[in-house]
Amino acid sequence: MRVLLTGGSGMVGRALLRLAPRVAPGLDLLAPSRAELPLTQREAVTDWITAHRVEAVIHAAAKVGGIQANLDDPTGFLAENLRLNDALIMGAFRAGVSRLVNIGSSCIYPRDWRQPLVEEDVLAGPLEPSNEGYALAKITAARLCAAISGQHGFAYRTLIPCNLFGAQDHFGQDSAHLVAAAITKILRAKADGADHVTIWGGGRARREFLAVDHLVRFVLMALNRLQTLPLLLNVGADRDYSVDEYYRMIADLAGWRGRFIHDRSRPEGMQAKLMSSARARDLGHAPPADIRPDLRIAIRAARMAL
Ligand SMILES: NC(=O)c1ccc[n+]([C@@H]2O[C@H](COP(=O)([O-])OP(=O)(O)OC[C@H]3O[C@@H](n4cnc5c(N)ncnc54)[C@H](OP(=O)(O)O)[C@@H]3O)[C@@H](O)[C@H]2O)c1
C-alpha cells in the first residue's frame, strides 16, 4: 500500500519510518518534506497524491509546542494548524483517497473534566485556555474527518494520543514537552555538577505519557482495518504520574541526586487529563505496564543528542 506520511521529520513521523519496515513490511511510506509538498495548499496536496498514486494517508504534521510556545503564539497555533489540516484532509478527499489516519491530541478534551476521559467527552465542556487554539484546530480536523466518513463512506479516523516521548524527542529545544524537558534539565544538571533543578509549577499536575513506538505500532496495525475503528479513539498509556514523579523517576534512572525547586510563577496547564484507552486495547493496543524501560531508552538517546 502506498501511503503519504505528513510530518515525516517529526518525532511521530520518524518513529513510523523507523518501525514500518519491521512491523508493516508491505507499506510504502512516502514522506515528502515541506519543500517537496506544501501541505497548506489544497490543490498541491491533491495533485501530489494523484501523481504518486497514494492509497492512504497518515497525517502526523502539525505546529506542535509546549505550554509557553502556545501561550506566546496562540494565533500561529490556531491559524497554521487550521490551514494545514484543511488543505491536507480536503486535498486527500478530493484526490479520492478513502483511508486516512488523523493524529489528534488529548488537548482536545475539556479542562478539569471527569477522569479517565472517554471519547464522548470531546466538546462536552470548555477547553484549557493555554492551548485553546491548537485544540480547536485539532477538534476541527477530527470533525472534518468524521463528516467525510459519514457523508461519503470513507474511513477517515482520528486517533487521540496522550503526551508522547521517545528516543527522537526534542531534547534541549524550546518545543520540548515535560519528559524531554525533564531529561534535558537533569542530564545538564548532572554534567554541570548542579545541586538543583527547577520544575515549572507546583509539580502536582498529572500527565499521561506513552513512548511514541507504542502509538506507532497501533497506527501501522490499524491502517489495514480503519473501517472497523470508531471515528475517535484514545491511544494512551492508561496511567498517569504527577510532574514531580516524572522528575524523580528520571533523576533516579539518570543517576542524579540533587534537589527540586518549584517555580510556581510558571504555567502548568491542566491539573489532570488521563484518558481511557479501553477501546483501543480491545483493538490490539498494548501500552506497557511500566514506563521505566522506555524512559531509560529516551535518557540514553538524550545523552547522545545533548
Ligand atoms: N509529541 C507529543 O507529545 C504529541 C502528543 C499528542 C499528539 N501529538 C500529535 O502527533 C503529531 C506529530 O507530533 P510530533 O511530536 O511528531 O511533532 P514534531 O516532532 O514537532 O513534528 C511536527 C512535524 O510536522 C511538520 N510540520 C509542522 N508544520 C508544518 C507545516 N506548516 N507544513 C508542513 N509540515 C509541517 C514538521 O515539519 P518540519 O520538520 O519541516 O518542521 C514535522 O515533521 C501532531 O499532530 C501532534 O499534534 C503529539
XYZ file of C-alpha atoms and ligand atoms in Angstrom:
354
model
C 0.000 0.000 0.000
C 1.327 3.455 -0.921
C 0.891 5.832 1.994
C 1.505 9.568 2.247
C 3.004 10.346 5.654
C 2.895 14.005 6.667
C 5.244 15.187 9.416
C 7.880 12.610 8.448
C 10.651 14.708 10.019
C 8.860 14.912 13.397
C 9.036 12.586 16.380
C 5.952 10.543 15.385
C 6.874 10.547 11.692
C 10.423 9.372 12.307
C 9.195 6.565 14.555
C 6.789 5.481 11.792
C 9.567 5.478 9.196
C 11.847 3.521 11.543
C 9.314 0.865 12.577
C 7.270 0.394 9.382
C 9.771 -1.867 7.574
C 9.667 -4.299 10.520
C 6.042 -4.005 11.659
C 4.290 -3.491 8.290
C 6.693 -4.595 5.544
C 4.098 -4.218 2.750
C 3.779 -0.499 3.380
C 5.432 2.044 1.093
C 5.632 5.205 3.219
C 6.204 8.403 1.203
C 7.291 11.282 3.419
C 7.851 14.454 1.384
C 9.472 17.448 3.057
C 7.748 20.858 3.273
C 9.678 21.962 0.196
C 8.591 18.914 -1.818
C 4.925 19.209 -0.816
C 3.483 22.429 0.684
C 0.857 20.915 2.983
C -1.020 24.176 3.402
C -2.059 24.233 -0.272
C -5.046 22.068 -1.035
C -4.522 21.814 -4.808
C -0.856 20.922 -4.353
C -1.881 18.123 -1.970
C -4.493 16.735 -4.396
C -2.051 16.874 -7.326
C 0.784 15.232 -5.366
C -1.462 12.418 -4.107
C -2.794 11.775 -7.615
C 0.667 11.839 -9.207
C 2.074 9.405 -6.616
C -0.979 7.072 -6.682
C -1.365 7.325 -2.903
C -3.878 4.885 -1.382
C -3.886 6.053 2.250
C -2.691 8.985 4.353
C -1.183 9.199 7.838
C -1.448 12.827 8.923
C 1.215 13.458 11.573
C 2.197 17.034 10.669
C 1.257 19.877 12.987
C 2.700 23.002 14.512
C 3.445 21.475 17.942
C 4.823 23.086 21.102
C 4.826 23.174 24.891
C 2.733 25.452 27.126
C 4.959 28.529 26.769
C 5.140 28.247 22.960
C 1.323 28.003 22.810
C 0.914 30.986 25.162
C 3.386 33.053 23.133
C 1.769 32.387 19.742
C -1.933 31.434 20.038
C -2.622 32.938 16.593
C 0.035 30.804 14.916
C -1.051 27.566 16.612
C -4.676 28.103 15.562
C -4.206 29.573 12.074
C -1.348 27.370 10.834
C -2.915 24.153 12.094
C -6.370 25.035 10.724
C -4.849 25.721 7.315
C -2.658 22.642 7.343
C -5.468 20.297 8.396
C -7.989 21.723 5.938
C -5.593 21.551 2.972
C -4.348 18.049 3.799
C -7.686 16.406 4.644
C -9.705 18.074 1.869
C -6.805 17.601 -0.564
C -6.789 13.853 0.169
C -10.581 13.682 -0.063
C -10.622 15.434 -3.445
C -7.957 13.052 -4.724
C -10.297 10.166 -3.793
C -8.134 8.668 -1.031
C -10.542 6.629 1.076
C -8.298 5.856 4.094
C -6.788 8.457 6.405
C -5.375 8.331 9.921
C -5.546 11.752 11.539
C -3.303 12.138 14.578
C -5.195 14.186 17.166
C -4.177 15.073 20.720
C -5.565 14.745 24.250
C -5.610 18.563 24.496
C -8.970 18.405 22.694
C -10.626 17.304 25.952
C -12.334 19.809 28.273
C -10.302 21.071 31.200
C -10.911 19.669 34.695
C -13.266 17.017 33.365
C -14.024 13.542 34.675
C -11.110 11.110 34.714
C -10.431 8.971 32.827
C -11.597 10.843 29.722
C -13.625 8.871 27.190
C -14.107 9.739 23.527
C -17.644 11.118 24.113
C -16.174 13.868 26.347
C -14.816 15.815 23.348
C -16.693 19.164 23.172
C -18.540 18.445 26.438
C -17.038 21.481 28.206
C -14.653 24.477 27.964
C -11.069 23.889 26.783
C -7.858 24.566 28.698
C -7.084 28.211 27.740
C -3.298 27.816 27.481
C -3.520 25.778 24.251
C -7.029 26.528 23.063
C -6.004 27.463 19.505
C -4.104 24.227 18.969
C -7.006 22.246 20.460
C -9.626 23.974 18.293
C -7.648 23.176 15.137
C -7.391 19.533 16.256
C -11.133 19.353 17.015
C -11.990 20.852 13.614
C -9.791 18.272 11.878
C -11.417 15.420 13.799
C -14.896 16.700 12.931
C -13.938 17.135 9.257
C -12.732 13.504 9.167
C -15.985 12.392 10.814
C -18.069 14.408 8.327
C -16.250 12.933 5.318
C -16.590 9.424 6.754
C -20.297 9.844 7.481
C -21.257 11.605 4.263
C -19.066 9.732 1.779
C -18.388 6.359 3.410
C -14.632 6.962 3.596
C -12.547 5.650 6.530
C -11.079 8.872 7.961
C -10.287 8.130 11.611
C -8.821 10.297 14.376
C -6.510 8.730 16.942
C -6.067 10.694 20.168
C -2.628 10.038 21.656
C -1.761 11.132 25.171
C 1.551 13.011 25.588
C 4.388 11.237 23.816
C 8.112 10.841 24.345
C 10.826 8.876 22.618
C 14.406 8.477 21.544
C 13.996 11.145 18.857
C 12.389 13.698 21.157
C 13.056 17.438 21.236
C 15.847 17.280 23.820
C 17.342 20.675 24.545
C 14.765 22.562 22.467
C 12.113 25.104 23.450
C 9.429 22.884 21.874
C 10.166 20.040 24.336
C 7.278 18.577 26.338
C 7.561 17.591 30.008
C 9.531 14.333 29.687
C 12.061 15.642 27.136
C 12.443 18.874 29.141
C 12.935 16.977 32.410
C 15.524 14.629 30.858
C 17.379 17.620 29.395
C 17.426 19.573 32.661
C 18.524 16.588 34.748
C 21.286 15.464 32.372
C 22.595 19.041 32.187
C 22.473 19.385 35.986
C 24.441 16.140 36.274
C 27.025 17.257 33.694
C 27.409 20.697 35.351
C 27.518 19.325 38.904
C 24.442 21.428 39.768
C 22.685 20.594 43.050
C 19.150 21.566 41.984
C 16.750 21.572 39.041
C 13.780 23.924 38.685
C 10.358 22.480 37.896
C 7.691 24.714 36.345
C 4.546 24.964 38.503
C 3.769 23.169 41.752
C 4.680 19.686 40.452
C 1.324 18.130 41.317
C -0.340 18.341 37.898
C -0.726 14.843 36.489
C 0.277 13.798 32.968
C -0.158 10.640 30.919
C 2.869 9.787 28.738
C 3.345 6.962 26.231
C 6.527 6.104 24.349
C 5.896 7.005 20.727
C 6.745 3.494 19.448
C 3.608 2.067 21.101
C 1.406 4.607 19.292
C 3.180 3.911 16.007
C 2.715 0.137 16.284
C -1.009 0.722 16.736
C -1.183 3.123 13.754
C 0.583 0.605 11.496
C -1.695 -2.200 12.647
C -4.866 -0.101 12.300
C -4.161 1.092 8.772
C -5.428 -2.129 7.204
C -8.714 -2.131 9.087
C -9.669 1.504 9.505
C -13.333 0.813 8.703
C -13.581 -1.213 11.927
C -12.291 1.667 14.092
C -14.558 4.257 15.721
C -14.301 7.857 14.445
C -12.370 8.900 17.567
C -10.098 6.600 19.525
C -7.903 7.294 22.566
C -4.455 5.713 22.325
C -2.703 6.277 25.619
C -0.823 4.668 28.472
C -3.860 4.162 30.754
C -1.964 5.592 33.717
C -0.611 8.972 34.737
C 2.020 10.346 37.108
C 2.490 13.753 38.697
C 5.095 16.115 37.236
C 7.194 15.577 40.385
C 7.005 11.795 39.931
C 8.318 12.073 36.348
C 11.251 14.203 37.564
C 12.006 11.763 40.379
C 11.846 8.696 38.090
C 14.123 10.358 35.512
C 16.590 11.559 38.163
C 16.723 8.054 39.584
C 17.256 6.411 36.154
C 19.861 9.034 35.173
C 21.720 8.642 38.473
C 21.383 12.290 39.607
C 20.748 13.011 43.280
C 20.047 16.762 43.537
C 17.062 18.752 44.821
C 13.973 20.013 43.007
C 12.762 23.617 43.327
C 9.287 24.643 42.140
C 8.771 27.882 40.207
C 5.080 28.495 40.856
C 5.072 31.638 38.687
C 5.294 29.383 35.610
C 2.187 27.955 33.874
C 1.448 24.251 34.335
C -1.689 23.708 32.214
C -4.464 21.259 33.108
C -4.303 19.569 36.519
C -5.027 16.150 35.018
C -6.011 14.653 31.666
C -5.900 10.911 31.949
C -7.685 9.156 29.080
C -9.270 5.724 28.990
C -7.693 3.604 26.240
C -10.064 0.688 26.864
C -11.458 0.745 23.317
C -8.004 0.820 21.722
C -6.948 -2.084 23.966
C -9.875 -4.083 22.619
C -8.499 -3.352 19.144
C -4.962 -4.538 19.940
C -3.248 -1.535 21.589
C -0.883 -2.783 24.289
C 0.614 0.018 26.427
C 3.348 -1.199 28.781
C 2.598 -1.618 32.497
C 5.931 0.001 33.432
C 7.090 3.264 31.804
C 10.667 2.978 33.105
C 12.219 0.849 30.331
C 11.045 3.392 27.721
C 12.280 6.303 29.876
C 15.669 4.573 30.078
C 15.823 4.366 26.251
C 14.935 8.071 25.946
C 17.586 9.053 28.525
C 20.217 7.044 26.631
C 19.240 8.796 23.362
C 19.310 12.210 25.053
C 22.870 11.569 26.323
C 23.934 11.153 22.676
C 21.879 14.120 21.407
C 22.832 16.750 24.006
N 4.568 14.949 20.799
C 3.502 14.753 21.560
O 3.584 14.688 22.797
C 2.157 14.564 20.914
C 1.085 14.183 21.740
C -0.169 14.013 21.173
C -0.333 14.225 19.826
N 0.704 14.598 19.049
C 0.466 14.833 17.633
O 1.276 13.971 16.871
C 1.588 14.622 15.630
C 3.094 14.606 15.440
O 3.700 15.268 16.532
P 5.283 15.236 16.754
O 5.502 15.103 18.200
O 5.908 14.305 15.796
O 5.648 16.729 16.362
P 7.028 17.319 15.844
O 8.158 16.448 16.248
O 7.038 18.745 16.258
O 6.897 17.232 14.263
C 5.956 18.010 13.589
C 6.018 17.671 12.139
O 5.047 18.464 11.450
C 5.702 19.157 10.384
N 5.053 20.448 10.162
C 4.741 21.384 11.077
N 4.165 22.445 10.487
C 4.138 22.170 9.154
C 3.680 22.877 8.005
N 3.111 24.078 8.105
N 3.826 22.299 6.794
C 4.392 21.082 6.686
N 4.839 20.352 7.733
C 4.716 20.900 8.947
C 7.132 19.320 10.832
O 7.945 19.541 9.703
P 9.330 20.361 9.805
O 10.339 19.369 10.301
O 9.573 20.797 8.399
O 9.106 21.477 10.753
C 7.380 17.966 11.495
O 7.647 16.987 10.523
C 0.988 16.012 15.697
O -0.266 16.017 15.093
C 0.816 16.223 17.187
O -0.226 17.119 17.469
C 1.964 14.767 19.554
